[in-house]
Coordinates of C-alpha atoms and ligand atoms in Angstrom, one line a residue:
Chain A
M1 CA -159.7 68.0 11.6
L2 CA -158.2 71.4 12.7
K3 CA -158.6 73.4 15.8
I4 CA -157.2 76.8 16.3
D5 CA -157.0 77.3 20.0
D6 CA -156.9 80.8 21.3
V7 CA -154.2 81.9 18.9
T8 CA -152.6 85.3 19.1
M9 CA -150.0 86.6 16.6
Q10 CA -148.2 89.8 17.4
F11 CA -145.7 91.6 15.2
G12 CA -143.9 94.1 17.4
G13 CA -146.7 96.3 18.5
V14 CA -149.2 95.1 16.0
V15 CA -151.6 92.4 17.2
A16 CA -152.5 90.9 13.9
V17 CA -154.6 88.1 15.4
N18 CA -156.0 88.3 18.9
G19 CA -157.2 85.2 20.7
F20 CA -158.7 83.5 17.7
T21 CA -160.4 80.2 18.2
A22 CA -162.0 78.1 15.5
Q23 CA -162.7 74.5 14.6
I24 CA -163.0 72.8 11.2
D25 CA -164.5 69.4 10.9
E26 CA -163.6 66.9 8.3
G27 CA -165.3 67.4 4.9
Q28 CA -166.5 70.9 5.7
I29 CA -166.0 74.1 3.7
V30 CA -165.3 76.8 6.2
G31 CA -164.9 80.5 5.4
L32 CA -162.9 83.2 7.0
I33 CA -163.9 86.8 6.2
G34 CA -163.2 90.2 7.4
P35 CA -162.1 93.6 6.2
N36 CA -158.7 94.2 4.8
G37 CA -156.0 93.9 7.4
A38 CA -158.2 92.0 9.7
G39 CA -155.6 89.3 10.2
K40 CA -157.0 86.5 7.9
T41 CA -153.8 85.8 6.0
T42 CA -151.9 85.8 9.2
V43 CA -154.2 83.0 10.5
F44 CA -153.2 81.0 7.4
N45 CA -149.5 81.9 8.0
V46 CA -149.7 80.6 11.6
I47 CA -151.5 77.4 10.6
T48 CA -148.9 76.6 7.9
G49 CA -145.9 77.4 10.0
V50 CA -144.8 80.6 8.2
Y51 CA -145.1 82.2 11.7
S52 CA -145.0 80.6 15.0
P53 CA -147.9 82.1 17.1
T54 CA -147.2 84.4 20.0
K55 CA -149.8 82.5 22.0
G56 CA -152.1 79.6 21.5
R57 CA -152.1 76.2 19.8
I58 CA -153.0 74.6 16.5
L59 CA -154.2 71.1 16.7
Y60 CA -154.6 68.8 13.7
G61 CA -155.7 65.3 12.8
P62 CA -158.9 63.2 12.9
D63 CA -158.9 63.3 16.7
L64 CA -157.1 66.7 16.9
N65 CA -154.2 64.9 18.7
E66 CA -151.4 66.3 16.6
D67 CA -150.1 69.6 18.0
I68 CA -148.6 71.3 15.0
T69 CA -147.9 74.7 16.7
G70 CA -144.5 76.0 15.6
K71 CA -143.7 73.1 13.3
R72 CA -141.9 73.9 10.1
S73 CA -144.0 74.6 7.0
D74 CA -142.7 71.5 5.2
Q75 CA -143.5 69.3 8.1
I76 CA -147.0 70.7 8.2
T77 CA -147.5 70.1 4.5
N78 CA -146.2 66.6 4.9
L79 CA -149.0 66.0 7.4
G80 CA -151.5 67.0 4.8
I81 CA -152.2 70.8 5.0
C82 CA -151.4 72.8 1.9
R83 CA -152.3 76.3 0.8
T84 CA -152.4 78.9 -1.9
F85 CA -151.3 82.4 -1.5
Q86 CA -153.2 85.7 -1.7
N87 CA -150.4 87.3 -3.7
I88 CA -149.7 84.3 -6.0
R89 CA -146.4 82.6 -5.3
L90 CA -145.6 80.4 -8.2
F91 CA -142.2 79.2 -9.3
K92 CA -142.2 81.8 -12.0
E93 CA -139.4 80.8 -14.2
L94 CA -140.4 77.2 -14.2
S95 CA -142.8 75.6 -16.6
V96 CA -146.4 75.1 -15.7
M97 CA -145.8 71.3 -15.6
D98 CA -142.8 71.6 -13.3
N99 CA -144.7 73.7 -10.9
V100 CA -147.2 70.9 -10.3
F101 CA -144.5 68.2 -10.6
I102 CA -142.6 69.9 -7.7
G103 CA -145.8 69.7 -5.6
N104 CA -145.2 65.9 -5.7
H105 CA -141.6 66.1 -4.5
L106 CA -142.4 65.6 -0.8
R107 CA -144.2 62.3 -1.7
L108 CA -141.0 61.0 -3.4
K109 CA -139.6 58.0 -1.7
S110 CA -136.4 57.6 -3.9
G111 CA -133.3 59.2 -2.6
L112 CA -130.9 61.6 -4.4
L113 CA -128.7 58.8 -5.7
S114 CA -131.5 56.8 -7.3
S115 CA -132.7 59.9 -8.9
L116 CA -129.2 60.6 -10.3
L117 CA -128.8 57.1 -11.6
R118 CA -132.4 57.1 -12.7
L119 CA -132.9 53.7 -11.2
P120 CA -136.1 51.8 -12.1
H121 CA -138.0 52.6 -8.9
Y122 CA -137.2 56.3 -9.3
R123 CA -138.2 56.3 -12.9
K124 CA -141.5 54.7 -12.0
E125 CA -142.1 57.3 -9.3
E126 CA -141.3 60.1 -11.6
A127 CA -143.5 58.8 -14.4
E128 CA -146.4 58.6 -11.8
A129 CA -145.7 62.1 -10.7
Y130 CA -145.9 63.4 -14.2
E131 CA -149.1 61.4 -14.8
K132 CA -150.6 62.9 -11.6
A133 CA -149.4 66.4 -12.7
S134 CA -151.0 65.9 -16.1
Y135 CA -154.2 64.8 -14.6
L136 CA -154.3 67.8 -12.3
L137 CA -153.5 70.2 -15.1
K138 CA -156.3 68.8 -17.2
K139 CA -158.5 69.2 -14.2
V140 CA -157.8 72.9 -13.9
G141 CA -157.8 73.4 -17.6
L142 CA -154.1 74.2 -18.0
Y143 CA -152.8 71.0 -19.7
E144 CA -152.4 72.8 -23.1
E145 CA -150.2 75.4 -21.4
R146 CA -148.0 72.9 -19.6
E147 CA -144.8 73.9 -21.4
E148 CA -145.2 77.6 -20.8
K149 CA -143.4 79.4 -18.0
A150 CA -145.7 80.1 -15.0
Y151 CA -145.2 83.9 -15.1
S152 CA -146.5 84.1 -18.7
L153 CA -149.9 82.9 -17.7
P154 CA -152.7 85.3 -17.3
Y155 CA -153.7 86.0 -13.7
G156 CA -156.8 83.7 -13.5
M157 CA -154.8 80.8 -14.8
Q158 CA -152.0 81.4 -12.3
R159 CA -154.6 81.1 -9.5
R160 CA -155.7 77.8 -10.9
L161 CA -152.1 76.6 -11.3
E162 CA -151.5 77.3 -7.6
I163 CA -154.5 75.1 -6.7
A164 CA -153.2 72.3 -9.0
R165 CA -149.8 72.6 -7.4
A166 CA -151.3 72.4 -3.9
L167 CA -153.3 69.4 -4.9
A168 CA -150.2 67.6 -6.0
T169 CA -149.0 67.5 -2.4
E170 CA -152.0 65.3 -1.7
P171 CA -153.5 67.5 1.1
K172 CA -156.3 66.6 3.4
L173 CA -156.9 70.1 4.4
L174 CA -156.7 72.8 1.7
L175 CA -156.3 76.5 2.6
L176 CA -157.3 78.9 -0.1
D177 CA -156.4 82.6 0.4
E178 CA -158.7 84.7 -1.7
P179 CA -159.0 82.3 -4.6
A180 CA -161.5 84.4 -6.5
A181 CA -159.6 87.7 -6.2
G182 CA -159.5 89.5 -9.5
M183 CA -162.1 87.2 -11.1
N184 CA -165.2 88.3 -12.9
P185 CA -168.6 86.9 -11.8
Q186 CA -168.6 84.1 -14.3
E187 CA -165.1 83.0 -13.4
T188 CA -166.1 83.2 -9.7
Q189 CA -169.1 81.0 -10.3
D190 CA -167.0 78.5 -12.1
L191 CA -164.4 78.5 -9.3
M192 CA -167.2 77.8 -6.8
E193 CA -168.2 74.7 -8.7
F194 CA -164.6 73.7 -9.2
I195 CA -163.9 73.9 -5.4
V196 CA -166.9 71.7 -4.6
E197 CA -165.8 69.3 -7.3
I198 CA -162.3 68.9 -6.0
K199 CA -163.5 68.7 -2.5
D200 CA -165.6 65.7 -3.4
E201 CA -163.1 64.0 -5.6
F202 CA -160.1 64.3 -3.3
N203 CA -162.0 64.1 0.0
L204 CA -160.8 67.5 1.0
T205 CA -161.6 69.7 3.9
I206 CA -161.4 73.4 2.8
F207 CA -160.7 76.5 4.8
L208 CA -160.9 79.6 2.6
I209 CA -160.6 83.4 2.8
E210 CA -162.7 85.4 0.4
H211 CA -164.0 88.8 -0.2
H212 CA -166.7 88.0 -2.7
M213 CA -169.7 87.6 -0.4
D214 CA -171.8 85.6 -2.8
F215 CA -168.9 83.2 -3.1
V216 CA -168.5 82.7 0.7
M217 CA -172.2 82.6 1.4
G218 CA -172.9 80.2 -1.4
I219 CA -170.2 77.6 -0.6
C220 CA -169.3 77.7 3.1
E221 CA -171.2 75.8 5.8
H222 CA -169.6 77.8 8.5
I223 CA -168.1 81.2 8.5
Y224 CA -165.7 83.0 10.9
V225 CA -165.5 86.8 10.8
L226 CA -162.4 88.6 11.9
D227 CA -162.0 92.3 12.5
H228 CA -158.8 93.9 13.8
G229 CA -157.6 90.4 14.7
M230 CA -160.6 89.6 16.8
M231 CA -163.3 87.2 16.0
I232 CA -166.5 89.3 16.0
S233 CA -168.9 86.7 14.7
Q234 CA -169.3 83.1 13.5
G235 CA -172.1 80.8 12.3
N236 CA -173.8 79.7 9.2
P237 CA -174.0 82.1 6.2
S238 CA -177.4 83.5 7.1
Q239 CA -176.5 84.0 10.8
V240 CA -173.3 85.9 9.9
Q241 CA -175.0 87.9 7.2
T242 CA -177.6 89.3 9.5
D243 CA -175.2 89.8 12.4
Q244 CA -175.1 93.5 13.3
R245 CA -171.4 93.5 14.3
V246 CA -170.5 92.1 10.9
I247 CA -172.5 94.7 9.0
E248 CA -170.8 97.4 11.1
A249 CA -167.4 96.1 10.5
Y250 CA -167.9 96.0 6.8
L251 CA -169.5 99.4 6.7
G252 CA -166.8 100.8 8.9
V253 CA -169.3 102.0 11.5
E254 CA -167.7 102.6 14.9
Chain B
M1 CA -138.1 59.0 -28.7
K2 CA -136.4 59.0 -25.3
D3 CA -133.8 56.4 -26.3
K4 CA -133.1 58.5 -29.3
K5 CA -132.1 61.4 -27.1
V6 CA -129.9 59.2 -25.0
L7 CA -128.3 57.9 -28.2
K8 CA -127.7 61.4 -29.4
Y9 CA -125.8 62.3 -26.3
L10 CA -123.8 59.1 -26.3
I11 CA -122.7 59.9 -29.8
L12 CA -121.9 63.4 -28.9
I13 CA -119.8 62.1 -25.9
I14 CA -117.9 59.6 -28.1
V15 CA -117.2 62.1 -30.8
S16 CA -115.9 64.6 -28.2
L17 CA -113.6 61.9 -26.7
V18 CA -112.3 61.0 -30.1
V19 CA -111.7 64.6 -31.1
L20 CA -109.9 65.2 -27.7
A21 CA -107.7 62.1 -28.2
I22 CA -106.7 63.4 -31.6
L23 CA -106.2 66.9 -30.3
N24 CA -104.0 65.5 -27.6
N25 CA -101.5 64.4 -30.2
V26 CA -101.7 67.5 -32.3
L27 CA -101.3 70.2 -29.7
D28 CA -98.1 71.3 -28.0
S29 CA -97.8 71.1 -24.3
Y30 CA -98.8 74.8 -23.7
Q31 CA -101.9 74.4 -25.8
R32 CA -102.8 71.2 -24.1
R33 CA -102.5 72.9 -20.7
I34 CA -105.1 75.5 -21.8
V35 CA -107.5 72.8 -23.1
N36 CA -107.1 71.0 -19.8
L37 CA -107.8 74.2 -17.9
C38 CA -111.0 74.6 -20.0
A39 CA -112.2 71.2 -18.6
V40 CA -111.2 72.2 -15.1
Y41 CA -113.1 75.4 -15.4
I42 CA -116.2 73.6 -16.8
I43 CA -116.3 71.5 -13.6
L44 CA -115.8 74.6 -11.4
G45 CA -118.3 76.6 -13.3
L46 CA -120.9 73.9 -13.0
S47 CA -120.2 73.4 -9.4
M48 CA -120.8 77.1 -8.7
N49 CA -123.8 77.2 -10.9
L50 CA -125.4 74.4 -9.0
V51 CA -125.2 76.4 -5.8
N52 CA -125.6 79.9 -7.0
G53 CA -127.5 79.5 -10.2
F54 CA -129.8 76.6 -9.6
T55 CA -130.4 76.8 -5.9
G56 CA -130.2 80.5 -5.6
L57 CA -127.7 80.5 -2.7
F58 CA -124.8 82.9 -2.8
S59 CA -121.6 81.2 -2.1
L60 CA -118.1 82.6 -2.6
G61 CA -116.1 79.7 -1.2
Q62 CA -115.0 78.1 -4.4
A63 CA -111.3 78.7 -4.0
G64 CA -111.3 77.3 -0.5
F65 CA -113.0 74.0 -1.6
M66 CA -110.6 73.8 -4.5
A67 CA -107.6 74.1 -2.2
V68 CA -108.9 71.3 -0.1
G69 CA -109.3 69.1 -3.2
A70 CA -106.0 70.2 -4.7
Y71 CA -103.9 69.5 -1.6
T72 CA -105.7 66.2 -0.9
V73 CA -105.0 64.9 -4.4
S74 CA -101.4 66.1 -4.4
I75 CA -100.6 64.6 -1.1
L76 CA -102.2 61.3 -2.0
T77 CA -100.5 61.0 -5.4
M78 CA -97.0 62.4 -4.9
T79 CA -94.1 60.0 -4.6
R80 CA -92.2 59.7 -1.3
Q81 CA -89.0 61.0 -2.9
M82 CA -90.9 64.1 -4.3
K83 CA -92.4 64.8 -0.9
E84 CA -88.9 64.6 0.8
M85 CA -87.5 67.0 -1.8
N86 CA -90.4 69.4 -1.2
F87 CA -90.4 69.4 2.5
Y88 CA -86.9 70.7 3.1
M89 CA -87.8 73.4 5.6
K90 CA -89.8 71.2 7.9
P91 CA -90.2 67.4 7.4
M92 CA -93.6 66.1 6.4
M93 CA -95.7 64.3 8.9
P94 CA -94.5 60.6 8.8
F95 CA -98.0 59.3 8.3
L96 CA -98.5 61.4 5.2
L97 CA -94.9 60.8 4.0
N98 CA -95.2 57.1 4.2
L99 CA -98.6 57.0 2.6
S100 CA -98.2 54.5 -0.2
S101 CA -100.3 54.4 -3.3
L102 CA -102.2 51.4 -4.5
N103 CA -100.0 48.4 -5.4
I104 CA -102.0 45.3 -6.3
S105 CA -99.3 43.0 -7.6
F106 CA -101.2 41.2 -10.3
L107 CA -102.4 44.4 -11.9
P108 CA -100.2 46.3 -14.3
A109 CA -98.7 49.5 -12.9
Y110 CA -100.9 51.9 -15.0
V111 CA -104.1 50.2 -13.8
N112 CA -103.0 50.6 -10.2
D113 CA -102.1 54.2 -11.0
F114 CA -105.5 54.8 -12.6
I115 CA -107.5 53.4 -9.7
W116 CA -105.4 55.3 -7.1
F117 CA -105.8 58.6 -9.0
L118 CA -109.5 58.2 -9.2
F119 CA -109.5 57.4 -5.5
A120 CA -107.5 60.5 -4.7
L121 CA -109.8 62.6 -6.8
L122 CA -112.8 61.2 -5.0
M123 CA -111.2 61.8 -1.6
G124 CA -110.5 65.4 -2.7
G125 CA -114.1 65.8 -3.5
I126 CA -115.4 64.1 -0.4
L127 CA -113.1 66.1 1.9
A128 CA -114.2 69.4 0.2
A129 CA -117.8 68.3 0.6
L130 CA -117.2 67.6 4.3
F131 CA -115.7 71.1 4.7
G132 CA -118.8 72.4 2.8
L133 CA -121.0 70.7 5.3
L134 CA -119.1 72.1 8.2
V135 CA -119.2 75.7 6.9
G136 CA -122.6 75.6 5.2
A137 CA -124.8 73.7 7.7
P138 CA -124.7 76.2 10.6
V139 CA -125.2 79.1 8.2
L140 CA -128.0 77.4 6.2
K141 CA -129.7 76.3 9.4
L142 CA -130.5 79.8 10.3
T143 CA -130.7 81.8 7.1
D144 CA -128.5 81.9 4.1
D145 CA -128.1 85.6 4.2
Y146 CA -124.6 85.2 5.5
L147 CA -123.5 82.3 3.3
A148 CA -121.5 84.6 1.1
I149 CA -119.6 86.0 4.0
A150 CA -119.1 82.7 5.7
T151 CA -117.8 81.0 2.6
L152 CA -115.6 83.9 1.7
G153 CA -114.2 83.8 5.3
F154 CA -113.7 80.0 5.1
S155 CA -111.9 80.4 1.8
E156 CA -109.4 82.8 3.4
I157 CA -109.1 80.8 6.6
I158 CA -108.3 77.6 4.7
R159 CA -105.5 79.4 2.9
I160 CA -104.0 80.6 6.2
V161 CA -104.3 77.1 7.6
I162 CA -102.5 75.8 4.6
I163 CA -99.7 78.3 5.0
N164 CA -99.3 77.4 8.7
L165 CA -99.7 73.7 8.5
Q166 CA -96.2 73.2 7.2
T167 CA -95.8 69.5 8.1
V168 CA -98.9 68.7 6.0
T169 CA -98.9 71.2 3.2
N170 CA -95.4 72.5 3.1
G171 CA -96.8 76.0 3.9
A172 CA -96.1 78.9 1.7
L173 CA -93.5 76.9 -0.3
G174 CA -96.3 74.9 -1.9
L175 CA -96.0 71.6 -3.6
K176 CA -94.0 70.9 -6.7
G177 CA -93.6 67.8 -8.7
I178 CA -97.1 66.6 -8.5
P179 CA -97.4 63.7 -10.9
V180 CA -99.2 65.4 -13.8
K181 CA -102.0 64.0 -15.8
T182 CA -101.9 66.1 -18.9
H183 CA -103.5 63.8 -21.3
L184 CA -106.7 65.6 -22.4
L185 CA -108.8 62.6 -21.8
W186 CA -108.3 62.8 -18.0
S187 CA -109.7 66.2 -17.4
W188 CA -112.3 66.0 -20.1
S189 CA -113.7 62.7 -19.1
I190 CA -114.3 64.1 -15.7
A191 CA -115.7 67.3 -17.1
I192 CA -118.1 65.2 -19.2
L193 CA -119.1 63.2 -16.2
T194 CA -119.8 66.4 -14.3
I195 CA -122.0 67.7 -17.1
V196 CA -123.9 64.4 -17.2
F197 CA -124.2 64.4 -13.4
I198 CA -125.5 68.0 -13.2
S199 CA -127.9 67.4 -16.2
L200 CA -129.4 64.3 -14.6
L201 CA -129.6 66.1 -11.2
M202 CA -131.5 69.1 -12.7
K203 CA -133.8 66.9 -14.7
G204 CA -134.9 64.9 -11.7
S205 CA -137.1 65.7 -8.8
Y206 CA -134.3 66.9 -6.5
G207 CA -132.9 69.3 -9.0
K208 CA -136.4 70.7 -9.6
A209 CA -136.8 71.2 -5.8
F210 CA -133.5 73.2 -5.8
K211 CA -134.9 75.4 -8.5
A212 CA -138.2 75.8 -6.6
I213 CA -136.1 77.1 -3.6
R214 CA -134.4 79.6 -5.9
E215 CA -137.7 80.8 -7.2
D216 CA -139.6 81.2 -4.0
E217 CA -138.6 79.9 -0.6
I218 CA -141.9 80.4 1.1
A219 CA -143.8 78.6 -1.7
A220 CA -141.2 75.8 -1.8
K221 CA -141.5 75.1 1.9
S222 CA -145.2 75.4 1.7
M223 CA -145.1 72.6 -0.9
G224 CA -143.3 70.4 1.7
I225 CA -139.7 70.9 0.6
N226 CA -137.3 70.8 3.5
L227 CA -135.3 73.9 2.8
F228 CA -132.4 73.1 5.1
K229 CA -132.0 69.6 3.8
H230 CA -132.1 70.6 0.1
K231 CA -129.8 73.6 0.5
V232 CA -127.2 71.5 2.3
M233 CA -127.5 68.8 -0.4
S234 CA -126.9 71.3 -3.1
F235 CA -124.1 73.1 -1.3
S236 CA -122.3 69.9 -0.4
L237 CA -122.5 68.6 -4.0
G238 CA -121.2 72.0 -5.2
S239 CA -118.3 71.7 -2.7
F240 CA -117.6 68.2 -3.9
F241 CA -117.2 69.3 -7.5
A242 CA -115.1 72.2 -6.5
G243 CA -112.8 69.8 -4.7
V244 CA -112.6 67.5 -7.7
G245 CA -111.9 70.6 -9.9
G246 CA -109.2 71.7 -7.5
G247 CA -107.7 68.2 -7.6
L248 CA -107.7 68.2 -11.4
L249 CA -106.2 71.6 -11.5
A250 CA -103.3 70.4 -9.3
V251 CA -102.6 67.4 -11.6
S252 CA -102.9 69.5 -14.8
I253 CA -100.4 72.1 -13.7
G254 CA -98.2 70.0 -11.4
T255 CA -97.4 72.8 -8.9
I256 CA -99.7 74.4 -6.3
D257 CA -99.2 76.9 -3.5
P258 CA -101.5 78.9 -1.3
T259 CA -101.4 82.1 -3.5
L260 CA -103.1 80.1 -6.2
F261 CA -106.3 79.9 -4.1
K262 CA -106.9 83.5 -3.5
F263 CA -110.2 85.2 -4.1
A264 CA -109.3 86.0 -7.7
L265 CA -109.8 82.3 -8.5
T266 CA -113.4 82.4 -7.1
F267 CA -113.9 85.6 -9.1
N268 CA -112.9 83.9 -12.3
I269 CA -115.4 81.2 -11.8
L270 CA -118.1 83.7 -10.9
L271 CA -117.3 85.4 -14.1
I272 CA -117.8 82.2 -16.0
V273 CA -121.1 81.5 -14.3
V274 CA -122.4 85.0 -14.9
I275 CA -121.4 85.1 -18.5
G276 CA -122.7 81.6 -19.1
G277 CA -126.0 82.4 -17.4
M278 CA -127.1 81.5 -13.9
G279 CA -128.8 78.1 -14.1
N280 CA -127.6 77.4 -17.6
I281 CA -125.5 74.2 -18.1
W282 CA -124.5 74.6 -21.7
G283 CA -124.0 78.3 -21.2
T284 CA -121.5 77.5 -18.4
V285 CA -119.7 75.0 -20.5
A286 CA -119.3 77.5 -23.4
S287 CA -118.3 80.4 -21.2
A288 CA -115.8 78.3 -19.2
I289 CA -114.0 77.6 -22.5
V290 CA -114.2 81.2 -23.7
V291 CA -113.1 82.7 -20.4
T292 CA -110.2 80.3 -20.0
I293 CA -108.9 81.0 -23.4
A294 CA -109.5 84.7 -23.1
M295 CA -107.6 84.7 -19.8
E296 CA -104.6 83.3 -21.5
A297 CA -104.9 85.5 -24.5
L298 CA -105.1 88.6 -22.4
R299 CA -102.0 87.6 -20.4
F300 CA -100.1 90.3 -22.3
L301 CA -102.1 92.9 -20.3
D302 CA -100.1 92.2 -17.2
E303 CA -96.8 92.5 -18.9
P304 CA -94.9 95.7 -19.9
M305 CA -96.3 97.0 -23.1
N306 CA -94.9 99.0 -26.0
L307 CA -97.7 100.9 -27.5
G308 CA -95.5 102.6 -30.0
F309 CA -96.0 106.1 -28.7
M310 CA -95.5 105.1 -25.1
K311 CA -94.1 102.2 -23.1
T312 CA -95.9 101.0 -19.9
D313 CA -94.3 99.2 -17.1
A314 CA -95.6 95.8 -16.1
L315 CA -99.0 96.1 -14.6
P316 CA -99.7 92.9 -12.7
G317 CA -103.4 92.8 -12.1
L318 CA -104.5 94.8 -15.2
R319 CA -106.0 91.6 -16.5
M320 CA -108.2 91.3 -13.4
V321 CA -109.3 94.9 -13.9
V322 CA -110.4 94.1 -17.4
F323 CA -112.2 91.1 -16.2
S324 CA -113.9 93.0 -13.4
L325 CA -115.1 95.5 -16.0
I326 CA -116.4 92.7 -18.2
L327 CA -118.3 91.2 -15.2
M328 CA -119.9 94.6 -14.4
L329 CA -120.9 95.1 -18.0
V330 CA -122.4 91.7 -18.3
I331 CA -124.4 92.2 -15.1
I332 CA -125.7 95.5 -16.2
F333 CA -126.5 94.6 -19.8
K334 CA -127.6 91.0 -19.6
K335 CA -131.2 90.2 -18.9
D336 CA -130.6 87.4 -16.5
N337 CA -133.6 86.8 -14.3
A338 CA -132.0 84.3 -12.0
L339 CA -129.0 86.5 -11.5
K340 CA -131.1 89.5 -10.9
A341 CA -133.3 87.6 -8.4
N342 CA -130.2 86.6 -6.6
F343 CA -128.9 90.1 -6.2
E344 CA -132.3 91.5 -5.5
R345 CA -132.8 89.0 -2.7
I346 CA -129.5 89.9 -1.1
R347 CA -130.2 93.6 -1.5
G348 CA -133.7 93.1 -0.1
R349 CA -132.4 91.3 2.9
Y350 CA -129.7 93.7 3.8
A351 CA -132.0 96.6 3.1
K352 CA -134.5 95.2 5.6
N353 CA -132.0 95.3 8.5
Ligands
LIG401 N1 -144.8 89.9 8.8 C1 -145.5 90.9 9.3 N2 -144.9 91.9 10.0 C2 -145.6 92.9 10.5 N3 -146.9 93.1 10.4 C3 -147.6 92.1 9.7 C4 -146.9 91.0 9.1 N4 -147.9 90.3 8.5 C5 -149.1 90.9 8.7 N5 -148.9 92.0 9.4 C6 -150.0 92.9 9.8 O1 -151.0 92.2 10.4 C7 -152.2 92.7 10.0 C8 -153.1 91.7 9.4 O2 -152.6 91.4 8.1 P1 -153.2 90.2 7.2 O3 -153.3 89.0 8.0 O4 -152.4 90.2 6.0 O5 -154.7 90.8 6.9 P2 -155.8 90.3 5.9 O6 -155.3 89.0 5.2 O7 -157.0 90.0 6.7 O8 -156.0 91.4 4.9 C9 -152.0 93.9 9.1 O9 -152.0 95.1 9.9 C10 -150.6 93.7 8.7 O10 -149.9 94.9 8.4
LIG402 MG1 -154.9 88.6 3.3

């Protein structure tokens, strides 16, 4: 589904990601962990075209035959990769419903003129988009809040709204950047179940960054560990958990 | 429920048109001119709000696009005799001079005239949109940081071009005797069409995509919105309406010259947009009306004043000083998130470098 091939991302003198290689297969939930500043978000930014990598390639597709390195973000999203953000990036002044509705914009076939004249085929598409958005909002439990502005929602709800918005783009691969940040244990538990649920319902492949160890260990089949931009370990949860290098990285032992 | 809303708006439109038709007969020509200007400024305000308020770009080229529209409409609608009278310094290009208006024999003259005027207005808009594309696309392709400077520059350049392109524009002498369309229904029908157009645009998926870009570009492109395509779309539509507004301005006042299209004009429209609220359609409509009337009412500021205890000389420009102060006060005291975001964005960008 996705192959990150020897990717390096350098910002001036800072090497945020250094020769990172990883592979995600269809239907998997894969985790990316590491201490703060390890380069995890940068990996997502490179996959989604926010940055073009200094070195390396990103391959995508069932047979990994699509080279998406350096493509624009919107092109990548069109191909079926969508993400959420660590520091929530909603369309703040817009309603909860519109946030999700906009997630559907890239799937719209009608042109500007048909939308202006509200031609029947545009109206049909729009009605379907609202239906889809309503469904997704119910799914994340925000349907009652649909009229409210996104910024007025409490933090946990904003995170769920971001997931609903991403789902509206109809992704095949969903990237979640610290989805449980700021959540209490109960909410975290609910989120885990929710992620498994949407993965099954929408046939998703999921690549996620998370700090809550129980979360990552409980949900991911495979985990990559980054430290200072370098991959220091990978494997299934129990392998990673017992890896001496991982323990050292997290405890800060030199 | 939905049909009811449409019906409500239809009734509102019909009532406005009837009121305007009546007003047209009641008002004197000076008052009519101001009411016409209100309609023109509604169009211009909405055009600028589309770009600056709804899409979060920062464009200051309004006067330039208006000039394109105004000259296009004037040249297309002026009679041959009028053109010959105007171009006494240097003759007009034969092609433009001989440009004849529509004349379908079996249609009555006023129908021909009507169609030709709409065509001229449309051409004014399209030409302005093309210029918008020409100026906007290269800037928007890279980053829109420099859009304000590029459009401001364009606006000045077009003025210089108009001054120097004597055989087309009659240079600094300007154009007089443009066939006027002072009936209120002309300008107001087009203003109403513009309101409907912008409302439908913002209600639909494309308008919402514009707003998403304003709110957060990174999130918008991560949701699959092609930033360049949508910014160019919004900017060209904005330029189109600026061109139409310019064309209407020309036919409501009947005389244009390059000094009309100085930055002060853009500034007036910016004032309307800021007072009306960035991204607020009805606010813009209301503020266009208020600002236009206020601008007329405050005309005495530019003239010599007798304050009883002292007499002042004429102070041309005092009106603009007052308006600048108003603009500053509005920006400082009004809680306008879209406006703030716009300025913050610009500040943030320049601060970075
Ligand atoms: N746009 C950028 N410019 C400069 N440095 C950056 C940029 N983005 C990330 N970095 C740096 O890259 C490193 C990794 O950051 P990040 O990927 O956000 O870490 P993580 O998500 O693992 O906490 C940090 O040192 C950060 O300061
Ligand atoms: Mg991060």
